[in-house]
Coordinates of C-alpha atoms in Angstrom, one line a residue:
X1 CA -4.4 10.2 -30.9
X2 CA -3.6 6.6 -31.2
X3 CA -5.3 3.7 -30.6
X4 CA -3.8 -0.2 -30.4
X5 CA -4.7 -3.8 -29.8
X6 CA -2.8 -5.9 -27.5
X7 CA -3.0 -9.4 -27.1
X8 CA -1.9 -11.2 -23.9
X9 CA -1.9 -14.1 -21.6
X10 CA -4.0 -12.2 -19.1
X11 CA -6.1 -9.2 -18.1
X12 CA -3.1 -8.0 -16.0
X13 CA -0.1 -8.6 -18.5
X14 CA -2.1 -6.9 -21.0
X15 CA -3.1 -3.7 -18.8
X16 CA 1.2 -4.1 -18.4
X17 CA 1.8 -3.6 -21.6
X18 CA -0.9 -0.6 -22.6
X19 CA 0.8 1.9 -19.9
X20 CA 4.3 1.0 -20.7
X21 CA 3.7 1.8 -24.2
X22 CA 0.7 4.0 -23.9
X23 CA 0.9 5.9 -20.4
X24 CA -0.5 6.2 -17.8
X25 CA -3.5 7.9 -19.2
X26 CA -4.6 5.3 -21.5
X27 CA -7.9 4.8 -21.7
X28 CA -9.1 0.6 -22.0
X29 CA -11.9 0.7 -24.5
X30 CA -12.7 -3.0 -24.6
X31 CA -11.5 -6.1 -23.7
X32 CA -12.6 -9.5 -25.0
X33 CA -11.8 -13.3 -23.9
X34 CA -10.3 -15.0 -27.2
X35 CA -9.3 -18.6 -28.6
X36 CA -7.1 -18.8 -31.4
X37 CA -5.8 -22.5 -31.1
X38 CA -5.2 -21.4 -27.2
X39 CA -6.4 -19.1 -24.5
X40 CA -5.9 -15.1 -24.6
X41 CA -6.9 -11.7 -24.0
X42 CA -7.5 -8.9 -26.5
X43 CA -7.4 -5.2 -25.0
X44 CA -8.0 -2.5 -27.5
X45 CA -6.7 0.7 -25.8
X46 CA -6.0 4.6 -26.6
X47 CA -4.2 7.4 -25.5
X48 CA -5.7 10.8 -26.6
X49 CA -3.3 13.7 -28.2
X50 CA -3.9 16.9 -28.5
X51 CA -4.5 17.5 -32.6
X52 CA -1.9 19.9 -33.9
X53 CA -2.3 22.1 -36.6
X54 CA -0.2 20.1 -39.9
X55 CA 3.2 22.2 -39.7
X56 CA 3.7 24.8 -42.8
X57 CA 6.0 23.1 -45.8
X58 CA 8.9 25.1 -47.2
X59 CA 8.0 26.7 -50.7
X60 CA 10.4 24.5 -52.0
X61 CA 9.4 21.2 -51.5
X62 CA 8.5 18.9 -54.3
X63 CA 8.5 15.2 -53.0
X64 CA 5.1 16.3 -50.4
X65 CA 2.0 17.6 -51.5
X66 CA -0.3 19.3 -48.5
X67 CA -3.8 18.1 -48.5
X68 CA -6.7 20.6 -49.7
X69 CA -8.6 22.5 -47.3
X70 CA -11.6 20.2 -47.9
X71 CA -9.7 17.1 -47.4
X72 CA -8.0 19.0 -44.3
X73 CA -11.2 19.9 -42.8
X74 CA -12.8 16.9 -43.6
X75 CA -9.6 15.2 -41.5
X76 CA -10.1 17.1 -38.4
X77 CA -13.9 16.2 -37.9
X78 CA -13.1 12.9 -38.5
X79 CA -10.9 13.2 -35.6
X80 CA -12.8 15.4 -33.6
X81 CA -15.6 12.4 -33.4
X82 CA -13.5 9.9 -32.4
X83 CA -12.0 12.2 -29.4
X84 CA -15.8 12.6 -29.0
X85 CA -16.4 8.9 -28.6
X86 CA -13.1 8.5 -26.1
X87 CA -14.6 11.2 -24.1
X88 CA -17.8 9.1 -24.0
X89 CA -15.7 5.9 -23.2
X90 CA -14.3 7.8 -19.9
X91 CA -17.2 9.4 -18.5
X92 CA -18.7 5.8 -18.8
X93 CA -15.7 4.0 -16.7
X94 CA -13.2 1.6 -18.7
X95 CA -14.3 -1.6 -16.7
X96 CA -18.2 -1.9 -18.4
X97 CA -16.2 -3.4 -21.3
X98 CA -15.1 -6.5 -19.0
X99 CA -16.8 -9.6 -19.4
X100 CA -19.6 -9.6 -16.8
X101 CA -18.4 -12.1 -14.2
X102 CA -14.8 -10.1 -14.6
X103 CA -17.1 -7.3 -14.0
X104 CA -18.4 -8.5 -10.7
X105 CA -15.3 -9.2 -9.4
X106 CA -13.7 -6.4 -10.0
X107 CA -16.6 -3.8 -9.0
X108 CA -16.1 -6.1 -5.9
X109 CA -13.0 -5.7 -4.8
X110 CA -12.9 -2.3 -5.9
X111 CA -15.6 -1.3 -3.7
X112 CA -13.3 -2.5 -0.8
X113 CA -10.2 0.1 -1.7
X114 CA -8.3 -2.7 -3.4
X115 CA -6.1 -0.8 -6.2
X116 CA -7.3 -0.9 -9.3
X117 CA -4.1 -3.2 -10.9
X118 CA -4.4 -5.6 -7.8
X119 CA -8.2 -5.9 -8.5
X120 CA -7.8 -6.8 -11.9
X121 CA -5.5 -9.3 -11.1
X122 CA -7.4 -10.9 -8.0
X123 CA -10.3 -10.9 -11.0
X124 CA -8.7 -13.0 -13.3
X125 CA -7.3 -15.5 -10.7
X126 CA -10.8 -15.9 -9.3
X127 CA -13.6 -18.7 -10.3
X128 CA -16.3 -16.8 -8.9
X129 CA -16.7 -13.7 -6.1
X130 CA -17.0 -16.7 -3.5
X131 CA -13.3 -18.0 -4.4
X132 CA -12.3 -13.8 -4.3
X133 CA -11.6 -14.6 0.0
X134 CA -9.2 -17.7 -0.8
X135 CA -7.2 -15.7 -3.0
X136 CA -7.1 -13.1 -0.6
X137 CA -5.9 -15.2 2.4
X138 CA -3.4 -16.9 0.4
X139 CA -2.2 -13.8 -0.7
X140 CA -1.5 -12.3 3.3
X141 CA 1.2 -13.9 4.7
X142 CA 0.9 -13.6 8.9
X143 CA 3.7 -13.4 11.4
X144 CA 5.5 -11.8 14.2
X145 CA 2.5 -11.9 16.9
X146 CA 3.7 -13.9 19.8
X147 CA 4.7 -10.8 21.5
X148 CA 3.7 -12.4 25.3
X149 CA 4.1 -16.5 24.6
X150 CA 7.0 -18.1 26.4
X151 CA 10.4 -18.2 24.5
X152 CA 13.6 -15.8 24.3
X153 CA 13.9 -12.6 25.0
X154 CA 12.6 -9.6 23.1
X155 CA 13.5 -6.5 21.9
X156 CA 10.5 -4.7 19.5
X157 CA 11.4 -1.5 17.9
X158 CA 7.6 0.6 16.8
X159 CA 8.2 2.6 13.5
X160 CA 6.1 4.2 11.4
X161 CA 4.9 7.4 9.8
X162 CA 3.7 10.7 12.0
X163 CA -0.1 9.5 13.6
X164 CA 0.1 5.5 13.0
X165 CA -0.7 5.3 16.9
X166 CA 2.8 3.9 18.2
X167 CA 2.9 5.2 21.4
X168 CA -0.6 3.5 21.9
X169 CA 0.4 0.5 20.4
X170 CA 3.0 0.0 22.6
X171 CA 1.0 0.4 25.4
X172 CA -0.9 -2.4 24.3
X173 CA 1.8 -4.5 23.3
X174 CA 3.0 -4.2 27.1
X175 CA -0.3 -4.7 28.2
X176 CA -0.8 -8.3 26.8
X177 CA 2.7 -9.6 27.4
X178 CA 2.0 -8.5 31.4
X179 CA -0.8 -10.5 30.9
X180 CA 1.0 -13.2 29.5
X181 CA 3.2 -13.2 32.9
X182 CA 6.2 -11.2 31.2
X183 CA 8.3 -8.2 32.8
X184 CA 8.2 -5.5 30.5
X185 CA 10.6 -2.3 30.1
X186 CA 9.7 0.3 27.8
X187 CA 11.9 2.8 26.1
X188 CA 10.8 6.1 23.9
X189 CA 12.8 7.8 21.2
X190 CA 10.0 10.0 20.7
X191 CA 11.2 13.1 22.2
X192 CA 10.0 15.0 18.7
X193 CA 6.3 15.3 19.5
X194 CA 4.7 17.8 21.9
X195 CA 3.5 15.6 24.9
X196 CA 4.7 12.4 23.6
X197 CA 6.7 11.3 26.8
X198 CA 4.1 12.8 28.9
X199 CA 1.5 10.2 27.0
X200 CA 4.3 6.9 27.4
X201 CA 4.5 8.0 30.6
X202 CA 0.8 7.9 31.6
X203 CA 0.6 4.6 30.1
X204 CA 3.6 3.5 31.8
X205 CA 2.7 4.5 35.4
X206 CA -0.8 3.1 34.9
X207 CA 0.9 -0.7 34.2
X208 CA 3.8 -0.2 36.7
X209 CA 6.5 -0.7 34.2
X210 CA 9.6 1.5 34.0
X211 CA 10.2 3.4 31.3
X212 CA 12.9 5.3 30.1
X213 CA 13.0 8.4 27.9
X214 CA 16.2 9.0 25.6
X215 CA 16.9 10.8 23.1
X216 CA 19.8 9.4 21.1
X217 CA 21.4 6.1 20.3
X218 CA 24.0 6.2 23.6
X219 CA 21.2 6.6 25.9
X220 CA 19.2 3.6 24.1
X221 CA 21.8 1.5 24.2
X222 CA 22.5 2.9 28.3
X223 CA 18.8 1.3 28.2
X224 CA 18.8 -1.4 27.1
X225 CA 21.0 -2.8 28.8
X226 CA 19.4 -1.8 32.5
X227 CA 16.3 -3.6 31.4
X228 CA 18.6 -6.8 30.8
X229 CA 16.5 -8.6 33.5
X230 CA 13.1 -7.8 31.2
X231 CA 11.5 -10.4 29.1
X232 CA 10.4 -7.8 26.7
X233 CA 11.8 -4.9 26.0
X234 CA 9.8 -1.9 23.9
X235 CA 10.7 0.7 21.8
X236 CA 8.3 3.6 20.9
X237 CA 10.3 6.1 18.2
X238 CA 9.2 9.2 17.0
X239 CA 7.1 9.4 13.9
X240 CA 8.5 11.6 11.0
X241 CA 7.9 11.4 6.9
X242 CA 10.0 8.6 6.1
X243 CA 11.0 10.6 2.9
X244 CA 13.2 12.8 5.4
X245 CA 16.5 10.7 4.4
X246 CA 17.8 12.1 7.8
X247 CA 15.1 10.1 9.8
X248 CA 15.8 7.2 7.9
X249 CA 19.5 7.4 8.3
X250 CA 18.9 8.0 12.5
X251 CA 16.5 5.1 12.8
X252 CA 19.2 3.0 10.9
X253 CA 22.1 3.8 13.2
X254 CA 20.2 2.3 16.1
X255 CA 20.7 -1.4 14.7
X256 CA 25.0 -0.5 14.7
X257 CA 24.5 -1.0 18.7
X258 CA 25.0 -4.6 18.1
X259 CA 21.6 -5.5 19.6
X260 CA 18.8 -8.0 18.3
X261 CA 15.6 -5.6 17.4
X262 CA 12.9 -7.1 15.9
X263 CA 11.2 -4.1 13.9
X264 CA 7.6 -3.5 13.6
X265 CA 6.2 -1.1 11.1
X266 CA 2.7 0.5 11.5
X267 CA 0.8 1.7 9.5
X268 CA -3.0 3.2 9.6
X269 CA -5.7 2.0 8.0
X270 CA -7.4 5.1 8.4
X271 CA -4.7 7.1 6.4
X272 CA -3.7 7.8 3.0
X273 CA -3.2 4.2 1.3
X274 CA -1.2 5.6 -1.9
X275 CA 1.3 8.0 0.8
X276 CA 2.1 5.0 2.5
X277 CA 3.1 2.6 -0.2
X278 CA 5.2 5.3 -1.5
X279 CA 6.9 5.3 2.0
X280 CA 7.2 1.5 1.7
X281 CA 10.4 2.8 -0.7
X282 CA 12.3 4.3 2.0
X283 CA 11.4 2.0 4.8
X284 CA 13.1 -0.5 2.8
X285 CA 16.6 0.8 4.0
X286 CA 15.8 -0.5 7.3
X287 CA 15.4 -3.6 9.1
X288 CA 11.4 -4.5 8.9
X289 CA 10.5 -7.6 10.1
X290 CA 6.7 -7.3 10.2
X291 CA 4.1 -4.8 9.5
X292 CA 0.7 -3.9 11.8
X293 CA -2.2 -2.5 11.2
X294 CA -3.6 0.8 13.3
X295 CA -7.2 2.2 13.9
X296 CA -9.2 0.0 11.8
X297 CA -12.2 0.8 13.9
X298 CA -11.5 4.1 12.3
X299 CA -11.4 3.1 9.0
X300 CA -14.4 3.3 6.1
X301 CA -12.5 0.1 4.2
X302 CA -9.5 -1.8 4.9
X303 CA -8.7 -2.5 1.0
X304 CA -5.4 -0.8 2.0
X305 CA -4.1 -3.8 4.4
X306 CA -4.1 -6.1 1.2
X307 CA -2.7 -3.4 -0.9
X308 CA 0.1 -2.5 1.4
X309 CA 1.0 -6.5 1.9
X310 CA 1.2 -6.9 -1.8
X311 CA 3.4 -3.9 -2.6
X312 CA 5.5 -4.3 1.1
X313 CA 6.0 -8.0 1.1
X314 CA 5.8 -8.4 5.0
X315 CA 3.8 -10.4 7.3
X316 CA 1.4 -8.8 9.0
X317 CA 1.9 -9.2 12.7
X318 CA -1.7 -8.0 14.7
X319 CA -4.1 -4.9 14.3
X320 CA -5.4 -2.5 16.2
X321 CA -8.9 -1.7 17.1
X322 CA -9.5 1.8 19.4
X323 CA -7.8 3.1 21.9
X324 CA -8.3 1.0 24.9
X325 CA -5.1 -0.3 26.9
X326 CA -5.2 -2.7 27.5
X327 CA -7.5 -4.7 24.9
X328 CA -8.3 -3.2 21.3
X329 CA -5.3 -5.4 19.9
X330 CA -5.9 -8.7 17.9
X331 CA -3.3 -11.3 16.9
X332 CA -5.2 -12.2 14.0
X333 CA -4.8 -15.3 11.4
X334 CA -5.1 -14.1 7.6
X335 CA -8.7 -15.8 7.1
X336 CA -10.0 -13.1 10.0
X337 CA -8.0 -10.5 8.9
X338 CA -9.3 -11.3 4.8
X339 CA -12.8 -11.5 6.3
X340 CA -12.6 -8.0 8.1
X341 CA -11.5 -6.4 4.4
X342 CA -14.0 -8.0 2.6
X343 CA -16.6 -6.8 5.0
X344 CA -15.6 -3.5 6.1
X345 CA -17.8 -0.8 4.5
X346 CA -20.1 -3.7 2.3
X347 CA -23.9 -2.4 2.7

C-alpha cells in the first residue's frame, strides 16, 4: 500500500500526476485548495497492495534482524485498518473530498456522461455551474454543414462504425440539398450489410435521384464521374469495426482516385461512448473532415458529443434526430448543440 501527496497547479494536472505514478486504480482521498505565497492544489492519493507475507531470511544473515511476532502482528493490523479505511473512502466516491462548489460542478457534468478527467477539468475552469455552458460552447468547435447552400461542387464520403445510421443520414443529407435547389447523385459502397442497397434504394426512388451501387474503388470512380453534372455527390460506405486494419486500409484507397471528398464521420449518441473514442485511433489514418452526431432522440444523455469532440478534435458538422427523411436533421451552432447536452436526461 502506499499513499502520497501531490501538489499541483490544478485539479487536473494533479489527478495527471497520481495515475502516472500511482495507476490507474488510485484512489483520491482528499483534495484541498492551498496558498503558500501562490495558488495550488494538494491531492493526497493511494494505491492499495496486496500485503505479502515478509520473505524468510537466510540462516546466515547478520546485518537484518526480523521483527518479533508481536511486533509482526501488531504491523499487519495496523495495515489491515488503513486498507479498512481506503475501502471506506471507495464505497463513499472520491469526489465528496472536493471543495463544495468543485463538487457541484462536477456532480453536474458528470450526471450528463461527461468523463470523469473532462469533468474535473470543465470544474476547475468554471466560476460557477452557470459559466459550466460557456466553457462548453467554447470548447465545440462547429463546421462542415452547408451541405445545400450555393457554392462548388460537392463530394461527401459517410463513414462510421456498424449502426451509426449512414445510409439514413444520407438520405437526409440528399433531402435538404434538393430542397436547397441542388441535383443530387448518390453512390453506396455498402454492399456488406444484408439489405443495405435495398434500403438506399428505397430512399433513392422515393426523392428521384439516381443512385448507383458499387462495390469497389473502379466502379466508384466509374461513378463519380457520370454524376459530373450533380451539385452534390453522396457516398454511403459500409459500416465495419474500424479496428479491422483491412477496412481502414479499403476506405483509404478511395482518396488515391485523385478526387476531392470531403469526409464525414458519424457517430451515435446512443452507442458506447468509451468504443468510439477508442476507434477515434484508427479513424485517424483517414481523411476526416468533420464529425456528426446520430440518433440523439435515442439517446438518455449526450455527454458523449462533448467527450468525443474533445478527444477527436473535429468540428462537428449537424445531428441527427429520428428517422424521418426528409427532416430529423439540424445544422446546429455550438450554443444549441451545448444546450441540448446540458439538458438531455436533467430531471
Amino acid at each position: 500500500m502506499k499513499i502520497k501527496k501531490y501538489q499541483a497547479k490544478s485539479f487536473s494536472a494533479a489527478l495527471r500526476a497520481v495515475k502516472r505514478e500511482l495507476g490507474q486504480d488510485a484512489m483520491i482521498l482528499s483534495t484541498e485548495d492551498r496558498k503558500n505565497g501562490s495558488s495550488f492544489v494538494e491531492v493526497t492519493a493511494a494505491v492499495d497492495y496486496d500485503f505479502a507475507e515478509p520473505r524468510v531470511m537466510p540462516a546466515d544473515s547478520r546485518n537484518q534482524v526480523p521483527p518479533g511476532n508481536s511486533e509482526l502482528s501488531e504491523l499487519k493490523m495496523e495495515i489491515q485498518e488503513l486498507k479498512n479505511s481506503i475501502e471506506n473512502m471507495k464505497s463513499s466516491g472520491c469526489e465528496i473530498s472536493l471543495p463544495l462548489d468543485r463538487k457541484k460542478m462536477y456532480l453536474f457534468l458528470k450526471e450528463r456522461s461527461i468523463r470523469e478527467d473532462l469533468a474535473i477539468g470543465l470544474a476547475e475552469r468554471a466560476s460557477s455551474v452557470e459559466d459550466i455552458e460557456h466553457l462548453l460552447s467554447g470548447d465545440i468547435e462547429m463546421g462542415g454543414s452547408g451541405v445545400g447552400e450555393v457554392g462548388d461542387r460537392r463530394i461527401i464520403m459517410l463513414i462510421g462504425p456498424t449502426g451509426v445510421g449512414k445510409t439514413t443520414t444520407t438520405a437526409k443529407l440528399a433531402s435538404n440539398a434538393i430542397g436547397n435547389g441542388k441535383k443530387v447523385g448518390i453512390i453506396s459502397l455498402d454492399t456488406y450489410k444484408i439489405g443495405a442497397a435495398e434500403q438506399i434504394r428505397i430512399y433513392a426512388r422515393m426523392m428521384g435521384v439516381p443512385l448507383d451501387i458499387v462495390s469497389n474503388r473502379e466502379g466508384l470512380n466509374k461513378s463519380i464521374q457520370r454524376f459530373s453534372d450533380k451539385d452534390l455527390i453522396l457516398i454511403d460506405t459500409t459500416g465495419q469495426n474500424p479496428k479491422n486494419e483491412d477496412y481502414i486500409h479499403r476506405l483509404r484507397g478511395l482518396y488515391e482516385l485523385g478526387h476531392s471528398i470531403e469526409t464525414h464521420l458519424l457517430f451515435s449518441t446512443s452507442g458506447d461512448c468509451d468504443f468510439f473514442i477508442e476507434s477515434c485511433k484508427h479513424y485517424e489514418n483517414l481523411p476526416v473532415d468533420c464529425m456528426a452526431f446520430t440518433k440523439t432522440d435515442e439517446a438518455v444523455k449526450l455527454g458523449s458529443i462533448y467527450n468525443l469532440c474533445h478527444y477527436y478534435q473535429k468540428p462537428v458538422a449537424y445531428i441527427t434526430n429520428g428517422q424521418r427523411v426528409p427532416g430529423n436533421i439540424e445544422f446546429v451552432n455550438s450554443r444549441k448543440l451545448t444546450n441540448l447536452i446540458l439538458t438531455t436526461g436533467s430531471a
